[in-house]
C-alpha positions as YAML, in Angstrom:
chain: A
units: angstrom
residues:
- id: 1
  name: PRO
  ca: [-169.86, 142.95, 139.66]
- id: 2
  name: VAL
  ca: [-169.93, 146.82, 139.86]
- id: 3
  name: SER
  ca: [-166.76, 148.72, 138.98]
- id: 4
  name: GLY
  ca: [-165.03, 151.95, 140.05]
- id: 5
  name: ILE
  ca: [-165.14, 151.24, 143.91]
- id: 6
  name: THR
  ca: [-162.90, 153.57, 145.71]
- id: 7
  name: PRO
  ca: [-160.71, 152.58, 149.01]
- id: 8
  name: GLY
  ca: [-161.20, 154.47, 151.51]
- id: 9
  name: LYS
  ca: [-165.18, 155.53, 150.46]
- id: 10
  name: ILE
  ca: [-168.32, 154.62, 151.87]
- id: 11
  name: TYR
  ca: [-171.20, 153.15, 149.91]
- id: 12
  name: VAL
  ca: [-174.60, 152.67, 150.68]
- id: 13
  name: ILE
  ca: [-175.91, 149.06, 149.58]
- id: 14
  name: SER
  ca: [-179.41, 148.81, 149.31]
- id: 15
  name: PHE
  ca: [-182.54, 146.77, 147.58]
- id: 16
  name: TRP
  ca: [-186.28, 146.35, 148.20]
- id: 17
  name: TYR
  ca: [-187.87, 142.81, 149.45]
- id: 18
  name: LYS
  ca: [-190.35, 141.45, 150.06]
- id: 19
  name: ASP
  ca: [-191.48, 137.59, 150.93]
- id: 20
  name: ASN
  ca: [-194.42, 135.35, 152.07]
- id: 21
  name: THR
  ca: [-192.14, 132.34, 153.50]
- id: 22
  name: LYS
  ca: [-192.69, 131.70, 157.34]
- id: 23
  name: THR
  ca: [-189.65, 130.17, 158.51]
- id: 24
  name: ALA
  ca: [-189.11, 130.85, 162.16]
- id: 25
  name: GLY
  ca: [-189.60, 134.50, 161.17]
- id: 26
  name: SER
  ca: [-186.58, 134.52, 158.56]
- id: 27
  name: SER
  ca: [-187.43, 135.63, 155.15]
- id: 28
  name: GLY
  ca: [-184.05, 133.37, 153.78]
- id: 29
  name: ILE
  ca: [-183.10, 136.57, 152.27]
- id: 30
  name: ARG
  ca: [-179.60, 137.95, 153.36]
- id: 31
  name: LEU
  ca: [-177.01, 140.32, 151.52]
- id: 32
  name: TRP
  ca: [-174.04, 138.08, 150.70]
- id: 33
  name: SER
  ca: [-171.49, 140.39, 148.94]
- id: 34
  name: ASN
  ca: [-167.08, 140.53, 148.63]
- id: 35
  name: PHE
  ca: [-165.17, 143.45, 147.49]
- id: 36
  name: THR
  ca: [-163.10, 142.87, 144.66]
- id: 37
  name: ASN
  ca: [-159.47, 143.46, 143.12]
- id: 38
  name: GLY
  ca: [-158.80, 143.27, 139.30]
- id: 39
  name: GLY
  ca: [-161.75, 141.06, 139.41]
- id: 40
  name: ALA
  ca: [-160.54, 138.51, 142.05]
- id: 41
  name: TYR
  ca: [-162.01, 137.86, 145.42]
- id: 42
  name: VAL
  ca: [-161.21, 140.11, 148.13]
- id: 43
  name: ALA
  ca: [-161.99, 138.21, 151.88]
- id: 44
  name: PRO
  ca: [-163.77, 140.37, 153.67]
- id: 45
  name: ALA
  ca: [-162.19, 141.58, 156.69]
- id: 46
  name: THR
  ca: [-163.47, 141.01, 160.38]
- id: 47
  name: ASP
  ca: [-164.70, 144.46, 161.01]
- id: 48
  name: ILE
  ca: [-167.22, 144.56, 157.55]
- id: 49
  name: LYS
  ca: [-167.75, 140.40, 157.08]
- id: 50
  name: GLY
  ca: [-170.50, 141.12, 159.37]
- id: 51
  name: ILE
  ca: [-171.87, 144.10, 156.73]
- id: 52
  name: ILE
  ca: [-171.30, 142.55, 153.58]
- id: 53
  name: GLN
  ca: [-171.79, 139.12, 154.59]
- id: 54
  name: PRO
  ca: [-174.52, 139.04, 157.76]
- id: 55
  name: ASP
  ca: [-175.10, 135.12, 159.29]
- id: 56
  name: ALA
  ca: [-178.70, 136.08, 159.97]
- id: 57
  name: THR
  ca: [-181.21, 136.39, 157.12]
- id: 58
  name: LEU
  ca: [-183.97, 139.37, 156.81]
- id: 59
  name: GLU
  ca: [-187.15, 138.83, 158.87]
- id: 60
  name: SER
  ca: [-189.71, 137.42, 156.71]
- id: 61
  name: VAL
  ca: [-192.68, 140.33, 155.60]
- id: 62
  name: THR
  ca: [-195.11, 140.90, 153.61]
- id: 63
  name: ALA
  ca: [-194.72, 144.66, 152.42]
- id: 64
  name: TRP
  ca: [-191.94, 145.97, 149.86]
- id: 65
  name: THR
  ca: [-189.39, 146.77, 152.53]
- id: 66
  name: GLN
  ca: [-185.71, 148.72, 152.56]
- id: 67
  name: PHE
  ca: [-182.74, 147.32, 153.25]
- id: 68
  name: SER
  ca: [-179.45, 149.37, 153.79]
- id: 69
  name: VAL
  ca: [-176.65, 149.11, 154.85]
- id: 70
  name: GLU
  ca: [-173.06, 151.50, 154.36]
- id: 71
  name: VAL
  ca: [-169.30, 149.90, 154.20]
- id: 72
  name: THR
  ca: [-166.38, 151.24, 153.75]
- id: 73
  name: ALA
  ca: [-164.52, 150.46, 151.05]
- id: 74
  name: PRO
  ca: [-160.89, 148.69, 152.25]
- id: 75
  name: ALA
  ca: [-157.74, 149.45, 150.95]
- id: 76
  name: GLY
  ca: [-156.46, 147.75, 147.93]
- id: 77
  name: VAL
  ca: [-159.80, 147.37, 145.71]
- id: 78
  name: ASP
  ca: [-161.92, 148.64, 142.93]
- id: 79
  name: GLY
  ca: [-164.72, 146.40, 142.63]
- id: 80
  name: PHE
  ca: [-168.07, 144.87, 144.42]
- id: 81
  name: ASN
  ca: [-169.56, 141.33, 143.95]
- id: 82
  name: PHE
  ca: [-173.14, 142.43, 144.63]
- id: 83
  name: GLU
  ca: [-174.97, 139.39, 145.70]
- id: 84
  name: ILE
  ca: [-177.74, 138.34, 147.63]
- id: 85
  name: ARG
  ca: [-178.89, 134.79, 148.97]
- id: 86
  name: ALA
  ca: [-181.75, 133.25, 149.06]
- id: 87
  name: THR
  ca: [-182.44, 130.35, 150.78]
- id: 88
  name: LYS
  ca: [-184.46, 126.48, 148.87]
- id: 89
  name: ASN
  ca: [-188.00, 127.19, 149.08]
- id: 90
  name: ASN
  ca: [-188.51, 130.74, 149.74]
- id: 91
  name: ASN
  ca: [-191.05, 132.91, 147.91]
- id: 92
  name: GLY
  ca: [-189.10, 136.40, 147.95]
- id: 93
  name: VAL
  ca: [-188.84, 138.83, 145.41]
- id: 94
  name: ILE
  ca: [-186.37, 141.54, 145.88]
- id: 95
  name: ASP
  ca: [-186.16, 144.61, 143.85]
- id: 96
  name: ASN
  ca: [-184.38, 148.45, 143.33]
- id: 97
  name: CYS
  ca: [-180.90, 146.72, 144.08]
- id: 98
  name: SER
  ca: [-178.31, 149.84, 144.68]
- id: 99
  name: ILE
  ca: [-174.61, 150.57, 145.55]
- id: 100
  name: VAL
  ca: [-173.78, 154.37, 145.34]
- id: 101
  name: GLU
  ca: [-171.17, 156.54, 146.68]
- id: 102
  name: LYS
  ca: [-172.32, 158.33, 150.04]
- id: 103
  name: GLN
  ca: [-171.58, 162.30, 149.65]
...
């Protein structure tokens, strides 16, 4: 959980990953996060759902690769659950996760 999120501000969410899993070109890794209000889950609006809960997983890569997206915090939130999903039988490695306010 990340506290101190301000509605209307733009946040850059990023992490580095690499993966040797070869499943139809997919690493099985994807961002799967949500905003919160007082610690409670806030369902993502349609305009940001594809950013913080994308349908597709990232491509399988053998070299460290950075994933990064920008999202505007919606009204009525004060926190963020930074989560990354990985499918079973995944050999991926994730490092240097961050969420920062865009300056």
